[in-house]
PDB file of C-alpha atoms and ligand atoms in Angstrom:
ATOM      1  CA  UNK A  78       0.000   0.000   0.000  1.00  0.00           C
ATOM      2  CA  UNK A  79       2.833   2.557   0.574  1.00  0.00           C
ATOM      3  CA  UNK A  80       4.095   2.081  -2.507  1.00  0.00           C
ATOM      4  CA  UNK A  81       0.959   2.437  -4.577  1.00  0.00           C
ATOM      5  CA  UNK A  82       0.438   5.669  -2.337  1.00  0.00           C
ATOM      6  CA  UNK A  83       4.109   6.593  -3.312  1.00  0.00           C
ATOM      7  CA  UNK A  84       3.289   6.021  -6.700  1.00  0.00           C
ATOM      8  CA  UNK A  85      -0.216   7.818  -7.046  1.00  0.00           C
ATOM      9  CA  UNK A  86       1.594  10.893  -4.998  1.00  0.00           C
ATOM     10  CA  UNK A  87       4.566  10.980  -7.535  1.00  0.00           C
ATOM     11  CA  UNK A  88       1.257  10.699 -10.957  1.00  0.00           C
ATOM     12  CA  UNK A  89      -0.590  13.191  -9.274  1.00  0.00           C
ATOM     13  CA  UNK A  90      -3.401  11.173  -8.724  1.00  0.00           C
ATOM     14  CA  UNK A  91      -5.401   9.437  -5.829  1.00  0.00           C
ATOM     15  CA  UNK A  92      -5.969   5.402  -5.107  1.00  0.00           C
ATOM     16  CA  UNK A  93      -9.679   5.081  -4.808  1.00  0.00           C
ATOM     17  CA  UNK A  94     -11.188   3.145  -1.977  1.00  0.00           C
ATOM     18  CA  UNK A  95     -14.302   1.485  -2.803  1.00  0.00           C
ATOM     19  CA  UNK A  96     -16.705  -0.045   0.202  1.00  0.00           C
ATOM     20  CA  UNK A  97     -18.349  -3.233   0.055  1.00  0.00           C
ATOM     21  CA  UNK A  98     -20.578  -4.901   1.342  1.00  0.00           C
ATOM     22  CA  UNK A  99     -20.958  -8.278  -0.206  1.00  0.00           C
ATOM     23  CA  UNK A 100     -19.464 -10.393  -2.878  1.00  0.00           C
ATOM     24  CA  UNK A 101     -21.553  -8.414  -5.752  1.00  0.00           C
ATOM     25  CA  UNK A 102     -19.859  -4.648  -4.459  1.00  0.00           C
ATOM     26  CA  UNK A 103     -16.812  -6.093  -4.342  1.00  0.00           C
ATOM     27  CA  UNK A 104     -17.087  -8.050  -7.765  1.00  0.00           C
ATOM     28  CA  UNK A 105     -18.034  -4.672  -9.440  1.00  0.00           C
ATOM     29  CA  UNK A 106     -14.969  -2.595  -8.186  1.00  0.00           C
ATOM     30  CA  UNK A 107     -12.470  -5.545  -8.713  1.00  0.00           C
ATOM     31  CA  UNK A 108     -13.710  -5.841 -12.218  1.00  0.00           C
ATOM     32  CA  UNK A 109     -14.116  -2.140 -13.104  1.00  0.00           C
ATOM     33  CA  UNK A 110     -10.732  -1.523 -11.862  1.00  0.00           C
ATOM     34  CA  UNK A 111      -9.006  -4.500 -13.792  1.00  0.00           C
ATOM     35  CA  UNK A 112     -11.302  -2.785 -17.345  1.00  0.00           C
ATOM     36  CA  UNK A 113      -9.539   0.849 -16.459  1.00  0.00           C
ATOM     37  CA  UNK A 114      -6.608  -0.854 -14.939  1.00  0.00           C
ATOM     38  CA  UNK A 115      -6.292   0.797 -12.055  1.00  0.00           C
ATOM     39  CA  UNK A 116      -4.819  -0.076  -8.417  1.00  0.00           C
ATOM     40  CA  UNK A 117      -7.786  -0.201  -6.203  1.00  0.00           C
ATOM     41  CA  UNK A 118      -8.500  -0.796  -2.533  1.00  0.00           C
ATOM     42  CA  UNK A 119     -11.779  -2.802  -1.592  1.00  0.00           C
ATOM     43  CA  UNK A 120     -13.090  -1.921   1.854  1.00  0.00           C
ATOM     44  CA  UNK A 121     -14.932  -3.069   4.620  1.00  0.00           C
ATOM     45  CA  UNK A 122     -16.314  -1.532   7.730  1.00  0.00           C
ATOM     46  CA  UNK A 123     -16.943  -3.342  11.154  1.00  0.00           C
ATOM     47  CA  UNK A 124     -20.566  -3.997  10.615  1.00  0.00           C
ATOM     48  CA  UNK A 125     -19.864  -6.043   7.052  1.00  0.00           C
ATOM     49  CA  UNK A 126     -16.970  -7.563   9.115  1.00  0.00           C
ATOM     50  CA  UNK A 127     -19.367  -8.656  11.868  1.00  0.00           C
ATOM     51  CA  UNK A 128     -21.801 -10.076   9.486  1.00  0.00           C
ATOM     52  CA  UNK A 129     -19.580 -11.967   7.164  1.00  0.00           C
ATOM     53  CA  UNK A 130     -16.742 -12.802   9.686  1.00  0.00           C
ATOM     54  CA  UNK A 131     -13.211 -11.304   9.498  1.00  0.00           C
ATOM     55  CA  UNK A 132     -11.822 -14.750   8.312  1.00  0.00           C
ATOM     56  CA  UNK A 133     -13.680 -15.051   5.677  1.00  0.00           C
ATOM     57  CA  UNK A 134     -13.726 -11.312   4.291  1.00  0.00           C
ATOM     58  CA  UNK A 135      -9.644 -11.697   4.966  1.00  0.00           C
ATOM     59  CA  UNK A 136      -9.527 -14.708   2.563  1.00  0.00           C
ATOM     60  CA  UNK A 137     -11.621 -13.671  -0.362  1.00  0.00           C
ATOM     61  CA  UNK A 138     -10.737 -10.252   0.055  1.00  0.00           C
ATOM     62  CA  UNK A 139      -6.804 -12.057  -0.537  1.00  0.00           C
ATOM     63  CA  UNK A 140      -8.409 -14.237  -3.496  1.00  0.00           C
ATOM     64  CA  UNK A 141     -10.061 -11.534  -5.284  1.00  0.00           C
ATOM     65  CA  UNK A 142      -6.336  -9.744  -5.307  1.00  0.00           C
ATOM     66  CA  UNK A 143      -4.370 -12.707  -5.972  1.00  0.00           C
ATOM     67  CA  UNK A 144      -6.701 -13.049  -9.190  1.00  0.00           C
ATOM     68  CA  UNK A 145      -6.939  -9.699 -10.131  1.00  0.00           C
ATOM     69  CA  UNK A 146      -3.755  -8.357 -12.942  1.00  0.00           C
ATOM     70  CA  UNK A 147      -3.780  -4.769 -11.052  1.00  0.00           C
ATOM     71  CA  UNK A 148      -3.357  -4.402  -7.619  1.00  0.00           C
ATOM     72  CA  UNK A 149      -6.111  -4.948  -5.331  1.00  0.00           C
ATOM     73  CA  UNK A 150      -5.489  -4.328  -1.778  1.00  0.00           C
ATOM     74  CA  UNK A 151      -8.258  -5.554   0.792  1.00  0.00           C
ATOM     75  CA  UNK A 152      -8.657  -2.497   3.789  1.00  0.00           C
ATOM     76  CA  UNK A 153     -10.453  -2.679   6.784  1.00  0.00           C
ATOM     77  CA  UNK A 154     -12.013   0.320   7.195  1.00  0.00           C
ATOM     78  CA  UNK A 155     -13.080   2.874   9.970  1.00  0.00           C
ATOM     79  CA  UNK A 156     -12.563   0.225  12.834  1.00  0.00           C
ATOM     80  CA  UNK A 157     -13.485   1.949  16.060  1.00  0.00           C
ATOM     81  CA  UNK A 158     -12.401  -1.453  18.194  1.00  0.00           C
ATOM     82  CA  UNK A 159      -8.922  -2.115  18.295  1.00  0.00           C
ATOM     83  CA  UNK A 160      -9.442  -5.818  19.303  1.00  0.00           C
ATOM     84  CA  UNK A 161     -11.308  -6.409  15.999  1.00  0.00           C
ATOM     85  CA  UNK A 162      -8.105  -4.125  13.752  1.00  0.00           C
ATOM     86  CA  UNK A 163      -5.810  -6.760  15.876  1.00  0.00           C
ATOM     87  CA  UNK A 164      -7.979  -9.928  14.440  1.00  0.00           C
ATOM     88  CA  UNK A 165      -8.078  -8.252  10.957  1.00  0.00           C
ATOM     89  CA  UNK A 166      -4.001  -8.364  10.999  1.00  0.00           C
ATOM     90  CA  UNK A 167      -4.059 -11.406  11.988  1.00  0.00           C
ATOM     91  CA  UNK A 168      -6.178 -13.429   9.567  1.00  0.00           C
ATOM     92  CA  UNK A 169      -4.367 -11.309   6.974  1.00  0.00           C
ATOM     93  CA  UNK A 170      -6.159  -7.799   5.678  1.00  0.00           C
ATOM     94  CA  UNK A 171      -2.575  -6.328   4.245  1.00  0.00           C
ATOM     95  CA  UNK A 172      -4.676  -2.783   5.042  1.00  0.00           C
ATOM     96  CA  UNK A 173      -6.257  -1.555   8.407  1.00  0.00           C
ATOM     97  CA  UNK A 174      -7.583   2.221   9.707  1.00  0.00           C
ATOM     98  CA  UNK A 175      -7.752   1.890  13.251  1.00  0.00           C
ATOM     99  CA  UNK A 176     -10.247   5.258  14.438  1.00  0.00           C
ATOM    100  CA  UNK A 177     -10.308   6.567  17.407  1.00  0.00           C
ATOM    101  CA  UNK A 178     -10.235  10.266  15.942  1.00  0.00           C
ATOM    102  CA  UNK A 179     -13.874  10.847  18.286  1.00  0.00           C
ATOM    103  CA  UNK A 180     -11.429  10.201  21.216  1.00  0.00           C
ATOM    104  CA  UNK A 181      -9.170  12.803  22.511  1.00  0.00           C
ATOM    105  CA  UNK A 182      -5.764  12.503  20.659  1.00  0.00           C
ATOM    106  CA  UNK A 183      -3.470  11.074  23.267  1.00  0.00           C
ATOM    107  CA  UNK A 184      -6.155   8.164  23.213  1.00  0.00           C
ATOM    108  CA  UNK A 185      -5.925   8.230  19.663  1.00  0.00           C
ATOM    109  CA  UNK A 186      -2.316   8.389  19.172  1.00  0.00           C
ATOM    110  CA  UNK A 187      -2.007   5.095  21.883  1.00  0.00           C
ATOM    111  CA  UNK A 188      -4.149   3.278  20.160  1.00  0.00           C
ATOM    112  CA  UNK A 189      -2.763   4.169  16.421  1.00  0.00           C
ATOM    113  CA  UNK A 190       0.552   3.203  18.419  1.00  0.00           C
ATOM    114  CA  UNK A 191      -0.395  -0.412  19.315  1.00  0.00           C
ATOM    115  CA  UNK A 192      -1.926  -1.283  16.052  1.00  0.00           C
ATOM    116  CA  UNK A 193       1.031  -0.373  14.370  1.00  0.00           C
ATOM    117  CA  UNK A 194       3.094  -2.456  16.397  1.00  0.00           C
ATOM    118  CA  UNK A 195       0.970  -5.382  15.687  1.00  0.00           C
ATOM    119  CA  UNK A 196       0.832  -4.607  12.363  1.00  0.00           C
ATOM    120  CA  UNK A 197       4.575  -4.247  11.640  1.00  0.00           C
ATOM    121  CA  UNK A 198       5.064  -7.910  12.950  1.00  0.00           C
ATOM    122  CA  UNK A 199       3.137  -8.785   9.319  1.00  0.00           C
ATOM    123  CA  UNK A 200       4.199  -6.108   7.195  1.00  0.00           C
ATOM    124  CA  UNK A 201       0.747  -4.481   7.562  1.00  0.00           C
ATOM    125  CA  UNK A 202      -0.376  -0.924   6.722  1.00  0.00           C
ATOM    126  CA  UNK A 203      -2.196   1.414   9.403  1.00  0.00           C
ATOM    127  CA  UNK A 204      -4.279   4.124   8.526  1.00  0.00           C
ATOM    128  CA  UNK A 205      -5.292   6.639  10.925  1.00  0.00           C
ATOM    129  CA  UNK A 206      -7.679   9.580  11.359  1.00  0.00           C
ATOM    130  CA  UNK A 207      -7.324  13.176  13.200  1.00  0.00           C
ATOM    131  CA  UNK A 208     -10.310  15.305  12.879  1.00  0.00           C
ATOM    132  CA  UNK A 209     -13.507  14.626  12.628  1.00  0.00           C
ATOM    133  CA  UNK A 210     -15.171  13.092   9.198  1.00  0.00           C
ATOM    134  CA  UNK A 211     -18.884  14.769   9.779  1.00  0.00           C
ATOM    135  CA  UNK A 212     -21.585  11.404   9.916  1.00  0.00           C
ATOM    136  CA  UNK A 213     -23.196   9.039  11.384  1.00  0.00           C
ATOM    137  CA  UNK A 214     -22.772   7.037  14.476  1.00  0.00           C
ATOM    138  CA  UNK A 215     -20.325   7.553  17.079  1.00  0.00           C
ATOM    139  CA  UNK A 216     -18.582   9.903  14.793  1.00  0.00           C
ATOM    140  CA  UNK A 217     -20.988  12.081  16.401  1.00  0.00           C
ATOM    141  CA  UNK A 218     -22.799  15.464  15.368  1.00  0.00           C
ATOM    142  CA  UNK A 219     -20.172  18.624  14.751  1.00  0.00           C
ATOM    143  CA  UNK A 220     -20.622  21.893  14.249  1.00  0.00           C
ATOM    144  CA  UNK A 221     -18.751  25.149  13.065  1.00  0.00           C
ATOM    145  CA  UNK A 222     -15.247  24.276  12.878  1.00  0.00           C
ATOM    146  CA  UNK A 223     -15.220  21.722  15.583  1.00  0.00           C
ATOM    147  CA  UNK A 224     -14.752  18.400  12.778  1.00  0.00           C
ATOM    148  CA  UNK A 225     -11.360  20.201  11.227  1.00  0.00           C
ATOM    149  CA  UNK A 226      -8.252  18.808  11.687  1.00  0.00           C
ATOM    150  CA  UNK A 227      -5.644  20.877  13.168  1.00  0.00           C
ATOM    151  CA  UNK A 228      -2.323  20.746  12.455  1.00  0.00           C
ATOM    152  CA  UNK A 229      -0.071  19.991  15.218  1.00  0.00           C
ATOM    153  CA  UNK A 230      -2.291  17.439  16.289  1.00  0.00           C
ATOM    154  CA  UNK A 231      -1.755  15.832  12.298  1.00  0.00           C
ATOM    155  CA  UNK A 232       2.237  16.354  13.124  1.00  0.00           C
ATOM    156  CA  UNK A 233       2.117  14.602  16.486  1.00  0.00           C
ATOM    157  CA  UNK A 234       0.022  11.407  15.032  1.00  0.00           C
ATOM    158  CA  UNK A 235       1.980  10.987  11.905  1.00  0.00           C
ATOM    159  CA  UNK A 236       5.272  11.323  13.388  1.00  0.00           C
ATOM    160  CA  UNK A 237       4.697   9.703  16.986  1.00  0.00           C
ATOM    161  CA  UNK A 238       2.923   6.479  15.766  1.00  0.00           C
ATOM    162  CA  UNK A 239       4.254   4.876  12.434  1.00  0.00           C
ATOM    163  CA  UNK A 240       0.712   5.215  10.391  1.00  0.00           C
ATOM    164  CA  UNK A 241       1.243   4.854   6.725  1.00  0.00           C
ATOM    165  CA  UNK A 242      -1.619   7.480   6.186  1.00  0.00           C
ATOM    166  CA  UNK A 243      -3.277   9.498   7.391  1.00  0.00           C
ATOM    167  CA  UNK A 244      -7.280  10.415   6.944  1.00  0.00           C
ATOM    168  CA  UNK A 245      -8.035  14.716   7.752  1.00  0.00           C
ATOM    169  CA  UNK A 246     -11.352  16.102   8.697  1.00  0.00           C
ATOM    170  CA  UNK A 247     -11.430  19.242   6.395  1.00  0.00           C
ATOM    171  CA  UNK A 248     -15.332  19.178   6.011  1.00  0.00           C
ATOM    172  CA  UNK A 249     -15.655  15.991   4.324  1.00  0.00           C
ATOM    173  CA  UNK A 250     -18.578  13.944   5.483  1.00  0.00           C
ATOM    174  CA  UNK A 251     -20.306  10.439   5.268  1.00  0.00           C
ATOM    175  CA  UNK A 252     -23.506   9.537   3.199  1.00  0.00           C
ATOM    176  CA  UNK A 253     -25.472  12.153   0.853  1.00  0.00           C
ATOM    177  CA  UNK A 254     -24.619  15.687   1.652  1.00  0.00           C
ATOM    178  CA  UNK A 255     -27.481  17.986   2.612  1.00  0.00           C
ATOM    179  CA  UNK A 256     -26.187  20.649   1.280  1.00  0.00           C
ATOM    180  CA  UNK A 257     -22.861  21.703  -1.371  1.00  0.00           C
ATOM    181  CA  UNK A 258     -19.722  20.338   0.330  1.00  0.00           C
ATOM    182  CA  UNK A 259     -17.488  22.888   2.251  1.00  0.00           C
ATOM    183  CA  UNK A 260     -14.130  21.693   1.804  1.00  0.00           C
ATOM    184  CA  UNK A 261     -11.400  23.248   3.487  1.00  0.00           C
ATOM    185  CA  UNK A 262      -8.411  23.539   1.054  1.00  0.00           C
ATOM    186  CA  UNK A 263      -6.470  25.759   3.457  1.00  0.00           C
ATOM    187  CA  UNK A 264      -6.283  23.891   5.970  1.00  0.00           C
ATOM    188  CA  UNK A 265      -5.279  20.810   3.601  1.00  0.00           C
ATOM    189  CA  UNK A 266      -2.862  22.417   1.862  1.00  0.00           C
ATOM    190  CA  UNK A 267      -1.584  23.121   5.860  1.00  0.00           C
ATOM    191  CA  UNK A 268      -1.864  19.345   6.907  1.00  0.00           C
ATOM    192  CA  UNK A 269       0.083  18.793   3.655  1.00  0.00           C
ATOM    193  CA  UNK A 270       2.994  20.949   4.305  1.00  0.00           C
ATOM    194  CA  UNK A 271       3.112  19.893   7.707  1.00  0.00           C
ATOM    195  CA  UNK A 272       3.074  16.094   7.434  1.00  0.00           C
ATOM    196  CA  UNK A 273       5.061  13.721   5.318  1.00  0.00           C
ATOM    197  CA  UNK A 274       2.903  10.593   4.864  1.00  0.00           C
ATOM    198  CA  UNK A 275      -0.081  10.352   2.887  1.00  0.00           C
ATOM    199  CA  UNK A 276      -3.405  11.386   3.187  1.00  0.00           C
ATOM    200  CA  UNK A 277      -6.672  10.467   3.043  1.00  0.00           C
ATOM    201  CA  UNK A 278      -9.993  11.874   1.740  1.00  0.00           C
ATOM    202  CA  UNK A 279     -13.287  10.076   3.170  1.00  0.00           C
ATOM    203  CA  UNK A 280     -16.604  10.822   2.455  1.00  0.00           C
ATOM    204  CA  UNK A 281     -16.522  11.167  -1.510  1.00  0.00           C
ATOM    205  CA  UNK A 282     -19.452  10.614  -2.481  1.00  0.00           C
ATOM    206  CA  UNK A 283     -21.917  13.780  -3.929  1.00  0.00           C
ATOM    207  CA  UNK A 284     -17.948  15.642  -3.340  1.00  0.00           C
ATOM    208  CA  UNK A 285     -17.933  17.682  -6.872  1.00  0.00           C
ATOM    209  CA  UNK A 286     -14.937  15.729  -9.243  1.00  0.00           C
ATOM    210  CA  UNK A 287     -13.243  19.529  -9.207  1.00  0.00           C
ATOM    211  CA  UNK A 288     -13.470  19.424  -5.678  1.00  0.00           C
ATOM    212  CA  UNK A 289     -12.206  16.191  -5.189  1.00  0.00           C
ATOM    213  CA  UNK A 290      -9.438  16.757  -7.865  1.00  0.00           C
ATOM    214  CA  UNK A 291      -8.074  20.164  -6.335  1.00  0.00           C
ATOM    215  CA  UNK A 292      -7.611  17.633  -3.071  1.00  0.00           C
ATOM    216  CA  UNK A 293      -5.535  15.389  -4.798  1.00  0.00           C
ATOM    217  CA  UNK A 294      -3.617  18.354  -6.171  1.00  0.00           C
ATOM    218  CA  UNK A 295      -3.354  19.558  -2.607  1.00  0.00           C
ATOM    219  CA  UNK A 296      -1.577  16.234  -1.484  1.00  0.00           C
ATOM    220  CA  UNK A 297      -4.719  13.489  -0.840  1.00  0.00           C
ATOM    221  CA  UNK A 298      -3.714  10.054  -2.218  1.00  0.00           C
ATOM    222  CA  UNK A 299      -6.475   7.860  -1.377  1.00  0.00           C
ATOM    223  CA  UNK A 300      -9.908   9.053  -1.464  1.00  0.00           C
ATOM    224  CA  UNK A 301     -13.086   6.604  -0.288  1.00  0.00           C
ATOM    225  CA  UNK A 302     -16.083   6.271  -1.807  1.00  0.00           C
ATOM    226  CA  UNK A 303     -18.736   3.884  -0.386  1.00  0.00           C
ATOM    227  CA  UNK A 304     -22.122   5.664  -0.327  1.00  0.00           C
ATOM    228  CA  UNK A 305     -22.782   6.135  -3.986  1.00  0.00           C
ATOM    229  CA  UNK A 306     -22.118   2.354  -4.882  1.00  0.00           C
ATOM    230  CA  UNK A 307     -24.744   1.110  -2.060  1.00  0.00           C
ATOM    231  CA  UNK A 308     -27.185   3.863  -3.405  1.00  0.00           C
ATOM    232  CA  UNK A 309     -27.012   2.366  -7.146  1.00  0.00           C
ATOM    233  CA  UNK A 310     -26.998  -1.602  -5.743  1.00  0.00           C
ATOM    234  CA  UNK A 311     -30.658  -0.700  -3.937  1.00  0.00           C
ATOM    235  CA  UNK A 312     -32.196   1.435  -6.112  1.00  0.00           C
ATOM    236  CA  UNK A 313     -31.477  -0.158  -9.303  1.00  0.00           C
ATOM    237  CA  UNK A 314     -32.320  -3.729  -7.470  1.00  0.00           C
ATOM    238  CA  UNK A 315     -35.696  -2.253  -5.950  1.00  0.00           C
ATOM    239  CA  UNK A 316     -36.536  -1.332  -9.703  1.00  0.00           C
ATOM    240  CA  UNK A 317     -35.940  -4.930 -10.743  1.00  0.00           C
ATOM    241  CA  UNK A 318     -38.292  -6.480  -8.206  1.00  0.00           C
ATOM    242  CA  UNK A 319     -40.975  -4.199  -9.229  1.00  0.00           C
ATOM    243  CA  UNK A 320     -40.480  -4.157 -12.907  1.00  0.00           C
ATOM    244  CA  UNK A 321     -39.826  -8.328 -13.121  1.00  0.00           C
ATOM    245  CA  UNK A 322     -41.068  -9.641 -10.144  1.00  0.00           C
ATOM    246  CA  UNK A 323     -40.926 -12.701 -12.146  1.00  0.00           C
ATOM    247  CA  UNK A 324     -37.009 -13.046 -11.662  1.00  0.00           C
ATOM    248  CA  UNK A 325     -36.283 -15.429  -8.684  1.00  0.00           C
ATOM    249  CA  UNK A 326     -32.952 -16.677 -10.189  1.00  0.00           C
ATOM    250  CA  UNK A 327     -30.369 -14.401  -8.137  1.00  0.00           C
ATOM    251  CA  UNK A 328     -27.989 -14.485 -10.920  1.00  0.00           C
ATOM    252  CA  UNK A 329     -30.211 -13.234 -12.939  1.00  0.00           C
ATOM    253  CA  UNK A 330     -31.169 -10.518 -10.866  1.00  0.00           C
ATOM    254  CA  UNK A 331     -28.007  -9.160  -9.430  1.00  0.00           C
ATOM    255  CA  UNK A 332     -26.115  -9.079 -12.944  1.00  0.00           C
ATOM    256  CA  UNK A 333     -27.681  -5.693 -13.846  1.00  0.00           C
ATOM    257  CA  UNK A 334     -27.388  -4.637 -10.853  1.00  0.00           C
ATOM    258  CA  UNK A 335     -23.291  -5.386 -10.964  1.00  0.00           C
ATOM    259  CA  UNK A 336     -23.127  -3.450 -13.682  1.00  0.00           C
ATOM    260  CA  UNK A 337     -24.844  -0.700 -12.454  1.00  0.00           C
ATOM    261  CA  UNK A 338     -22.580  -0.681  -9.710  1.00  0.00           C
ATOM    262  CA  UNK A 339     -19.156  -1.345 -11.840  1.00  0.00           C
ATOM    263  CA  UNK A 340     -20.425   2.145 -13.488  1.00  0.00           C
ATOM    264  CA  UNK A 341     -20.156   4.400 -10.499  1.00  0.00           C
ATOM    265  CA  UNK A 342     -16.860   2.367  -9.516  1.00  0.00           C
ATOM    266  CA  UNK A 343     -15.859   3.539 -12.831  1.00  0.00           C
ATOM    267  CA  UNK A 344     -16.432   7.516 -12.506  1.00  0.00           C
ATOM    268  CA  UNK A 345     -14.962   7.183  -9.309  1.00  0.00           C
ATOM    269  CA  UNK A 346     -11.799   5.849 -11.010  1.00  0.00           C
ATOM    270  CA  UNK A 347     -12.020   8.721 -13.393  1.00  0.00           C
ATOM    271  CA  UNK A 348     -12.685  10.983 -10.162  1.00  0.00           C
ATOM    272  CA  UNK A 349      -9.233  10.178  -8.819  1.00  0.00           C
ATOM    273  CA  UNK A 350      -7.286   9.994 -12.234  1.00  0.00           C
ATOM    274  CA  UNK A 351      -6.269   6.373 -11.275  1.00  0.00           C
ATOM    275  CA  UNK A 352      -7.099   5.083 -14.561  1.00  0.00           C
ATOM    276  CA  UNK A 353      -4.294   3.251 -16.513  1.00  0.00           C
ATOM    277  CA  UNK A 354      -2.158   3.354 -13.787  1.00  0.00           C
ATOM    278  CA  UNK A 355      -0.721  -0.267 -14.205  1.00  0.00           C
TER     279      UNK A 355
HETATM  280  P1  13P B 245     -19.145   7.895   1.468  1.00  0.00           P
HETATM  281  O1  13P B 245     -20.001   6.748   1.905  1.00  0.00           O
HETATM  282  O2  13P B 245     -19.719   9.203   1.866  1.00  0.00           O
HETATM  283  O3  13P B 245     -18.784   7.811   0.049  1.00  0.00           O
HETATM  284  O4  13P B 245     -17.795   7.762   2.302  1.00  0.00           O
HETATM  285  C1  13P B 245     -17.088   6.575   2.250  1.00  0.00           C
HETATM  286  C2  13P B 245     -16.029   6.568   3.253  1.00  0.00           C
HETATM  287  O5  13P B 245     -15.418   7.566   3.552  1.00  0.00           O
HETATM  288  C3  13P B 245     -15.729   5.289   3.890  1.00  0.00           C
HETATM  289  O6  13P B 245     -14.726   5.381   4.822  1.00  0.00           O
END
């Protein structure tokens, strides 16, 4: 992973992050990526890892890369339990983003600290996260400037723990946004400056492309998109099942619905200029 996020840094360009939730999402971003040939990361959160069992999401997650002819790196992603980032290292995710970034940042750095120790045993990468990505959940509710990342707090993380990237609050947010994303550029461009490794956009879906690309240009090399694919996989199966109620062969069902998805994993290729990359 820290090479690809060498290598995207040096192109000027980001390595999307696609979330998945089952074997169809994941089938649509390996298979869009390998069609644009682009390096790709396919993640998972904790509650897809509860359901399907980190073993299992470990191994096909390795199987799908081991197939693939352009590097696909399975990432566990936004894991707010250390215990479960420690089991993910251990049955073999090659990626993990330990979060603790609603905690206050000593908490955060200690935990970002032992994961990385864990994870240097396998040759793991850590991801990390200082400010606050606006959402859901216990990322909690923020308001005014409280969600921005600041940057001595970015200096002390990357530099006291041995993360191999880092993700910024800089008015990024989860799910649909209400309203036109704010995106703080200064303060990127500040984070940038300040902090050597690489960093990390969440939160991209509904983020304009122009948007998104200025970020890249301001020093993000990995930018997640997980909303927008889960929007496309319901909405285009929900019109299925009331157009052809007839279907009841899944194949035959979820095969438009794959390709709905592998479009969106395409624009978000295109998004972050990742495209014939390898
Ligand atoms: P979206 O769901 O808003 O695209 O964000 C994805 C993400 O950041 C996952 O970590």
């Amino acid at each position: 992973m820290k090479e690809l996020l060498a290598q995207a840094d040096a192109g000027g360009y980001a390595i999307p992050a696609f979330n998945y939730s089952d074997l169809w999402e994941m089938e649509a971003i390996v298979s869009a990526a390998q069609e644009l040939r682009s390096p790709v990361m396919i993640a998972s959160n904790l509650q897809v890892i509860q359901t399907h069992g980190v073993t299992r999401l470990a191994k096909l997650g390795a199987a799908a890369a081991a197939q693939a002819d352009v590097p696909v790196i399975n990432h566990l992603d936004h894991c707010f339990e250390e215990d479960v980032c420690l089991a993910a290292i251990e049955a073999g995710y090659p990626s993990v983003m330990i979060d603790k970034s609603h905690c206050c940042l000593e908490e955060n750095i200690d935990a970002a600290k032992r994961v990385v120790a864990k994870a240097a045993e396998k040759g793991v990468d850590v991801e990390a996260e200082i400010g606050r990505i606006k959402g859901k959940s216990v990322e909690g509710v923020y308001t005014g400037d409280d969600f921005l990342v600041d940057v001595p707090s970015a200096v002390r993380i990357a530099e006291q723990t041995g993360i191999t990237s880092l993700a910024v609050g800089i008015g990024n947010a989860h799910g649909f946004y209400k309203e036109k994303p704010e995106i703080n550029f200064r303060r990127l461009q500040e984070v940038n400056e300040a902090v050597r490794i690489p960093l990390v956009l969440h939160g991209g879906t509904g983020i304009p492309q122009e948007d998104i690309q200025k970020a890249i240009r301001l020093g993000i090399n990995k930018v997640n998109i997980g909303t927008q694919l889960h929007y496309r996989y319901v909405t285009t199966l929900r019109k299925i099942l009331s157009e052809q109620p007839e279907i009841c062969n899944v194949v035959d069902l979820m095969l438009p619905v794959l390709n709905a998805i592998k479009e969106d994993v395409k624009r978000g290729i295109l998004m972050c200029m990742s495209d014939h990359k390898v």
